[in-house]
Coordinates of N, CA and C and ligand atoms in Angstrom, one line a residue:
X298 N 125.2 122.2 115.6 CA 126.2 122.8 114.8 C 126.0 121.5 113.4
X299 N 125.9 121.7 112.3 CA 125.7 120.9 111.2 C 127.1 120.1 110.7
X300 N 127.1 118.9 110.6 CA 128.3 118.3 110.6 C 128.3 117.8 109.3
X301 N 129.4 118.3 108.7 CA 129.2 118.5 106.9 C 130.4 117.5 106.5
X302 N 130.3 116.3 105.7 CA 131.4 115.6 105.3 C 131.3 115.6 103.6
X303 N 132.5 115.5 103.3 CA 133.1 115.1 101.5 C 133.6 113.9 101.5
X304 N 132.8 113.1 100.5 CA 133.4 112.0 99.9 C 134.1 112.5 98.3
X305 N 135.6 112.7 98.2 CA 136.3 113.4 97.1 C 136.2 111.9 96.1
X306 N 136.8 112.0 95.1 CA 137.2 110.8 94.0 C 137.4 111.4 92.9
X307 N 137.9 110.6 91.8 CA 137.4 111.0 90.8 C 136.4 110.6 90.1
X308 N 135.7 109.4 90.2 CA 134.3 109.1 89.8 C 134.1 108.8 88.6
X309 N 135.3 108.2 88.0 CA 135.6 107.9 86.2 C 135.3 106.6 86.0
X310 N 134.2 105.9 85.7 CA 132.9 106.6 86.2 C 132.3 105.9 87.6
X311 N 131.3 106.5 88.0 CA 131.0 106.0 89.4 C 130.4 104.6 89.2
X312 N 131.1 103.9 90.6 CA 130.7 102.4 90.5 C 129.4 102.2 91.6
X313 N 128.8 100.8 91.6 CA 127.9 100.6 92.7 C 129.0 100.8 93.9
X314 N 129.9 100.5 94.1 CA 130.8 100.6 95.0 C 130.9 102.0 95.6
X315 N 131.0 102.8 95.0 CA 130.8 104.2 95.3 C 129.5 104.6 96.0
X316 N 128.6 104.4 95.2 CA 127.3 104.6 95.8 C 126.8 103.7 97.1
X317 N 127.6 102.9 97.2 CA 127.2 102.3 98.5 C 127.9 103.0 99.8
X318 N 128.9 103.3 99.0 CA 130.0 104.2 100.2 C 129.3 105.8 100.5
X319 N 128.7 106.4 99.3 CA 127.8 107.6 99.6 C 126.6 107.7 100.6
X320 N 125.9 106.2 100.1 CA 124.4 106.2 100.8 C 125.0 105.8 102.3
X321 N 126.0 105.2 102.6 CA 126.0 104.9 104.3 C 126.7 105.9 104.8
X322 N 127.7 107.0 104.0 CA 127.9 108.1 104.4 C 127.0 109.3 104.9
X323 N 126.0 109.4 103.9 CA 124.9 110.3 103.9 C 124.1 110.3 105.4
X324 N 124.1 108.7 105.8 CA 123.5 108.4 107.1 C 124.2 108.7 108.1
X325 N 125.5 109.4 108.0 CA 126.7 109.4 109.3 C 126.6 110.9 109.4
X326 N 126.1 111.9 108.4 CA 126.4 113.1 108.5 C 125.2 113.9 108.1
X327 N 124.9 115.4 108.5 CA 123.7 116.0 108.3 C 123.9 116.5 106.8
X328 N 125.3 116.8 106.3 CA 125.2 116.9 104.9 C 126.4 116.2 104.2
X329 N 126.3 115.8 103.0 CA 127.2 114.9 102.4 C 127.3 115.7 100.9
X330 N 128.9 116.0 100.5 CA 129.1 116.7 99.4 C 129.9 115.4 98.6
X331 N 129.2 115.2 97.3 CA 130.1 114.2 96.9 C 131.1 115.3 96.1
X332 N 132.2 115.0 95.7 CA 133.0 115.9 95.0 C 133.8 115.3 94.1
X333 N 133.7 115.9 92.5 CA 134.0 115.0 91.6 C 135.8 116.1 91.4
X334 N 137.0 115.4 91.8 CA 138.2 115.9 91.6 C 138.9 115.5 90.6
X335 N 139.5 116.3 89.6 CA 140.5 116.1 88.9 C 142.0 115.3 89.5
X336 N 141.9 114.1 89.1 CA 143.3 113.4 89.3 C 144.5 113.3 88.4
X337 N 145.3 114.3 88.4 CA 146.4 114.5 87.5 C 147.4 113.1 87.0
X338 N 147.1 112.3 88.3 CA 147.8 110.8 88.0 C 147.0 109.9 87.1
X339 N 145.9 110.2 86.8 CA 145.0 109.1 86.0 C 144.7 109.6 84.7
X340 N 144.7 109.2 83.7 CA 144.1 109.5 82.6 C 142.7 109.2 82.5
X341 N 141.7 110.3 81.9 CA 140.6 110.4 82.5 C 139.8 109.8 81.3
X342 N 138.5 109.2 81.7 CA 137.7 108.3 80.4 C 136.4 109.4 79.9
X343 N 135.9 110.1 81.0 CA 134.9 111.2 80.7 C 135.3 112.4 81.3
X344 N 134.5 113.4 81.0 CA 134.7 115.0 81.2 C 134.2 115.1 82.4
X345 N 134.7 115.8 83.5 CA 134.6 116.2 84.6 C 132.9 116.2 84.8
X346 N 132.3 117.3 84.1 CA 130.7 117.7 83.8 C 129.9 116.6 83.9
X347 N 130.2 115.4 82.9 CA 130.1 114.6 82.9 C 129.6 113.3 84.0
X348 N 130.9 113.2 84.6 CA 130.8 112.3 85.5 C 129.8 113.0 86.9
X349 N 129.7 114.4 87.1 CA 129.0 115.1 88.2 C 127.2 114.6 87.5
X350 N 127.4 114.9 86.3 CA 125.8 114.7 85.9 C 125.5 113.0 86.0
X351 N 126.4 112.2 85.5 CA 126.2 110.9 85.9 C 125.8 110.4 87.4
X352 N 126.5 111.2 88.4 CA 126.5 111.0 89.6 C 125.2 111.1 90.4
X353 N 124.9 112.6 89.7 CA 123.3 113.1 90.1 C 122.5 112.0 89.6
X354 N 122.4 111.4 88.4 CA 121.6 110.9 87.9 C 121.3 109.4 88.9
X355 N 122.3 109.0 89.2 CA 122.8 107.9 89.9 C 122.0 107.6 91.3
X356 N 122.4 108.7 92.1 CA 121.9 109.0 93.3 C 120.4 109.2 93.2
X357 N 120.1 109.8 92.3 CA 118.3 109.9 92.3 C 117.9 108.7 91.9
X358 N 118.2 108.0 91.0 CA 117.8 106.8 90.6 C 117.8 105.7 91.4
X359 N 118.9 105.8 92.4 CA 118.9 105.2 93.2 C 118.3 105.1 94.8
X360 N 117.5 106.3 94.8 CA 116.6 106.9 95.8 C 117.5 107.2 96.9
X361 N 118.8 107.6 97.1 CA 119.6 108.0 98.4 C 119.1 109.2 98.8
X362 N 119.5 109.5 100.0 CA 118.8 110.6 100.8 C 118.9 111.6 100.4
X363 N 118.5 112.7 100.9 CA 118.5 114.0 99.8 C 119.5 115.2 100.3
X364 N 120.1 114.5 101.6 CA 121.5 115.3 102.1 C 122.5 115.4 101.4
X365 N 122.5 114.8 100.1 CA 123.4 114.6 99.4 C 123.7 115.4 98.4
X366 N 124.5 116.3 97.8 CA 125.0 117.2 96.8 C 126.1 117.1 95.9
X367 N 126.1 117.3 94.8 CA 127.2 116.8 94.0 C 128.0 118.1 93.4
X368 N 129.3 118.0 93.4 CA 130.0 119.2 92.7 C 131.2 118.7 92.6
X369 N 131.9 119.7 91.7 CA 133.1 119.3 91.4 C 134.0 120.4 91.7
X370 N 135.7 119.9 91.9 CA 136.7 120.8 92.2 C 137.8 120.4 91.6
X371 N 138.3 121.7 91.0 CA 139.5 121.7 90.1 C 140.8 122.6 90.3
X372 N 140.4 123.1 91.1 CA 141.7 124.3 91.6 C 141.9 124.3 92.9
X373 N 143.1 123.7 93.2 CA 143.5 124.4 94.4 C 143.4 122.8 95.4
X374 N 143.8 122.7 96.7 CA 143.8 121.8 97.8 C 142.3 121.2 97.8
X375 N 142.0 119.9 98.1 CA 140.7 119.4 98.3 C 140.6 119.9 99.8
X376 N 141.2 120.6 100.7 CA 140.9 121.0 101.6 C 140.4 122.2 101.7
X377 N 141.0 122.8 100.8 CA 140.3 124.1 100.4 C 138.8 124.3 100.2
X378 N 138.4 123.1 99.3 CA 137.3 123.1 99.3 C 136.2 122.9 100.6
X379 N 136.9 122.1 101.3 CA 136.4 121.7 102.6 C 136.1 122.8 103.4
X380 N 137.2 123.6 103.6 CA 137.0 125.1 104.4 C 136.0 125.7 103.8
X381 N 135.8 125.8 102.6 CA 135.2 126.7 101.6 C 133.5 126.3 102.4
X382 N 133.2 125.2 102.4 CA 131.8 124.7 102.3 C 131.5 124.5 104.0
X383 N 132.5 124.3 105.2 CA 132.3 124.3 106.5 C 132.5 122.5 106.5
X384 N 133.4 121.8 105.8 CA 133.1 120.2 106.0 C 134.7 120.1 107.0
X385 N 134.5 119.0 108.0 CA 135.6 118.8 108.9 C 136.4 117.5 108.6
X386 N 135.1 116.7 107.7 CA 135.1 115.2 107.7 C 135.7 114.9 105.9
X387 N 136.5 114.1 105.8 CA 136.8 113.3 104.6 C 136.1 111.8 104.6
X388 N 135.4 111.5 103.8 CA 135.0 110.2 103.9 C 135.4 109.3 102.5
X389 N 136.4 108.1 102.7 CA 136.7 107.4 101.6 C 136.4 106.0 102.0
X390 N 136.4 105.3 100.9 CA 135.8 104.0 101.0 C 137.5 103.2 101.1
X391 N 137.3 102.0 101.8 CA 138.8 101.3 101.6 C 138.6 99.7 101.3
X392 N 139.0 99.2 100.2 CA 138.8 98.0 99.6 C 139.9 97.0 100.4
X393 N 140.8 97.5 100.4 CA 142.2 96.9 100.3 C 143.2 97.3 101.4
X394 N 144.3 96.6 101.2 CA 145.6 96.9 102.0 C 146.4 98.0 101.0
X395 N 146.1 98.1 99.3 CA 146.6 98.9 98.6 C 145.7 100.2 98.9
X396 N 144.6 99.9 99.0 CA 144.0 101.4 99.6 C 144.4 102.1 100.8
X397 N 144.6 101.3 101.9 CA 145.4 101.9 102.8 C 146.4 102.7 102.8
X398 N 147.3 101.8 102.0 CA 148.8 102.6 101.9 C 148.6 103.8 101.0
X399 N 147.7 103.9 100.0 CA 147.1 105.0 99.2 C 146.6 106.0 99.9
X400 N 145.5 105.7 100.8 CA 145.0 107.0 101.6 C 145.5 107.2 102.4
X401 N 146.7 106.6 103.3 CA 147.2 107.1 104.4 C 147.7 108.3 104.6
X402 N 148.5 108.3 103.5 CA 149.7 109.7 103.6 C 148.8 110.9 103.0
X403 N 147.5 110.9 102.2 CA 146.6 111.5 102.1 C 145.8 112.2 103.5
X404 N 145.4 111.4 104.1 CA 144.6 111.6 105.3 C 145.7 112.1 106.1
X405 N 146.9 111.5 106.5 CA 147.7 112.7 107.2 C 148.0 114.0 106.9
X406 N 148.3 114.3 105.6 CA 148.4 115.6 104.9 C 147.2 116.6 105.2
X407 N 146.0 116.2 104.8 CA 144.7 116.8 105.0 C 144.6 117.3 106.3
X408 N 144.9 116.4 107.2 CA 144.5 116.5 108.8 C 146.0 117.9 109.3
X409 N 147.2 117.6 108.4 CA 148.1 118.6 109.0 C 147.7 120.0 108.3
X410 N 147.3 119.9 107.1 CA 147.0 121.1 106.3 C 145.7 122.0 107.0
X411 N 144.7 121.3 107.3 CA 143.5 121.7 107.6 C 142.9 121.5 108.8
X412 N 143.3 120.4 109.4 CA 142.7 120.0 110.6 C 141.5 119.1 110.0
X413 N 141.5 118.8 108.5 CA 140.5 117.6 108.0 C 140.8 116.3 108.6
X414 N 139.7 115.5 109.1 CA 139.9 114.1 109.4 C 139.2 113.3 108.5
X415 N 139.9 112.2 108.4 CA 139.4 111.2 107.2 C 138.8 109.9 107.7
X416 N 137.8 109.6 107.7 CA 137.1 108.4 108.0 C 136.9 107.6 106.6
X417 N 137.4 106.1 107.1 CA 137.2 105.5 106.3 C 136.0 104.1 106.6
X418 N 135.5 104.0 105.5 CA 134.3 103.1 105.4 C 134.7 101.7 104.8
X419 N 134.5 100.6 105.3 CA 135.0 99.1 104.2 C 133.6 99.1 103.7
X420 N 134.0 98.5 102.6 CA 132.8 98.2 101.4 C 131.9 97.0 101.9
X421 N 130.7 97.1 101.1 CA 129.8 95.9 101.2 C 130.8 95.0 100.2
X422 N 130.7 93.7 101.0 CA 131.6 92.7 100.2 C 131.1 92.7 98.8
X423 N 129.9 92.8 98.5 CA 129.6 92.6 97.1 C 129.8 93.8 96.3
X424 N 130.9 94.9 96.6 CA 131.3 95.5 95.9 C 132.9 95.6 96.2
X425 N 133.5 94.7 96.8 CA 134.9 94.9 97.5 C 135.8 95.1 96.4
X426 N 135.3 94.3 95.2 CA 136.3 94.0 93.8 C 136.4 95.0 92.7
X427 N 135.2 96.0 93.2 CA 135.0 96.9 92.0 C 135.6 98.2 91.7
X428 N 136.2 98.9 90.6 CA 136.8 99.7 90.7 C 136.7 100.5 89.3
X429 N 136.7 101.9 89.3 CA 136.5 102.4 88.2 C 137.4 102.0 87.0
X430 N 138.7 101.8 87.5 CA 139.4 101.4 86.5 C 139.2 100.1 85.9
X431 N 138.8 99.2 86.3 CA 138.4 97.5 86.2 C 137.3 98.0 85.1
X432 N 136.1 98.9 85.6 CA 135.0 99.1 84.7 C 135.5 99.8 83.3
X433 N 136.3 100.8 83.6 CA 137.1 101.0 82.2 C 137.3 100.0 81.2
X434 N 138.4 99.1 82.0 CA 138.9 98.5 81.1 C 137.9 97.4 80.3
X435 N 137.0 96.7 81.2 CA 135.7 95.7 80.6 C 135.3 96.4 79.5
X436 N 134.8 97.7 79.9 CA 134.0 98.5 78.9 C 134.6 98.8 77.7
X437 N 136.0 98.8 77.9 CA 136.9 98.9 76.5 C 136.7 97.8 75.7
X438 N 136.9 96.7 76.2 CA 137.2 95.4 75.6 C 135.8 94.9 75.1
X439 N 134.9 95.6 75.3 CA 133.5 95.1 74.8 C 132.7 94.2 75.9
X440 N 133.2 94.2 77.3 CA 132.8 93.6 78.4 C 131.2 93.9 78.7
X441 N 130.7 93.3 79.4 CA 129.3 93.9 80.1 C 129.6 94.4 81.6
X442 N 129.7 95.8 81.7 CA 129.6 96.3 83.2 C 128.7 96.7 83.9
X443 N 127.3 96.1 83.3 CA 126.3 96.2 84.4 C 126.1 96.0 85.5
X444 N 126.9 94.6 86.1 CA 126.9 94.3 87.5 C 127.8 95.4 88.3
X445 N 128.3 96.2 87.8 CA 129.2 96.8 88.7 C 129.0 98.4 88.7
X446 N 128.0 98.9 87.3 CA 127.6 100.2 87.9 C 126.4 100.5 87.6
X447 N 126.0 102.1 88.2 CA 124.5 102.4 88.0 C 124.0 102.2 86.6
X448 N 122.7 101.9 86.3 CA 122.4 101.5 85.0 C 122.7 103.1 84.1
X449 N 122.4 104.1 84.5 CA 123.0 105.0 83.8 C 124.4 105.4 82.8
X450 N 125.5 104.7 83.9 CA 126.8 104.6 83.4 C 126.8 103.3 82.4
X451 N 126.0 102.3 82.8 CA 126.3 101.1 82.0 C 125.6 101.5 80.3
X452 N 124.4 102.4 80.5 CA 124.0 102.7 79.1 C 124.9 103.4 78.3
X453 N 125.7 104.3 79.1 CA 126.6 105.2 78.3 C 127.6 104.1 77.9
X454 N 128.4 103.6 78.7 CA 129.6 103.0 78.0 C 129.0 102.1 77.5
X455 N 128.2 101.2 77.3 CA 127.9 100.2 76.3 C 127.3 100.8 75.0
X456 N 126.9 102.0 75.0 CA 126.7 102.8 73.6 C 127.4 103.5 73.2
X457 N 128.9 103.6 73.8 CA 129.9 104.3 73.5 C 130.9 103.5 72.8
X458 N 131.7 104.1 71.8 CA 133.1 103.1 71.2 C 134.3 104.0 72.1
X459 N 134.9 102.9 72.9 CA 136.0 103.6 73.6 C 137.1 103.1 73.2
X460 N 137.8 103.9 73.3 CA 139.3 103.4 72.3 C 140.3 102.7 73.8
Ligands
PNS547 O1 139.3 108.4 92.9 P1 140.4 108.5 93.3 O2 141.4 109.2 91.7 O3 141.5 107.7 94.2 O4 140.6 110.1 94.2 C1 141.8 110.8 94.6 C2 141.6 112.0 94.8 C3 140.9 113.1 93.5 C4 140.6 112.2 96.1 C5 143.0 112.4 95.4 O5 143.8 112.7 94.4 C6 143.1 114.1 95.7 O6 142.6 114.2 97.2 N1 142.9 115.0 95.3 C7 143.1 116.5 95.9 C8 144.6 117.3 95.6 C9 145.2 117.7 97.0 O7 144.4 118.0 98.0 N2 146.2 117.2 97.2 C10 147.1 117.6 98.4 C11 146.9 116.5 99.7 S1 146.4 114.8 99.6

């Protein structure tokens, strides 16, 4: 039986920390779906379709394994997507106790809703401080985000005027 996992997130934009988790998760499962999900609690910078394109380009550019596919999901529960594609595991990166507190209730609810387990991966220490919100803030103030994001994202953010 093929083991399918999903890495969900806003990916607004994808960071090097995300790519590290995606790469390592791809080594643990037969098939990995990277799922761009609308998070109504956050004010988005990039449209979902653009986040999907950037993820695909960044994954190709970094030479990540070919068992990864990138999709988006905007209707219904995350576990509905998992059920649709036969995924039994969600993978999340955990950088701090704040992430643990944020992720724990969601992991319990997702298991209760559909029996989908959540696996947490610790970050590579090089990326432990990187977040999409930090990248958005640095970019909006004219700073250099290239140490934190794939080249395609840095090119886009530094070529764009952000409010
Ligand atoms: O990158 P983010 O914004 O921290 O990702 C959070 C996300 C999108 C994974 C989370 O908000 C989520 O799981 N949304 C799906 C909605 C859902 O299924 N909610 C009920 C169970 S938690």
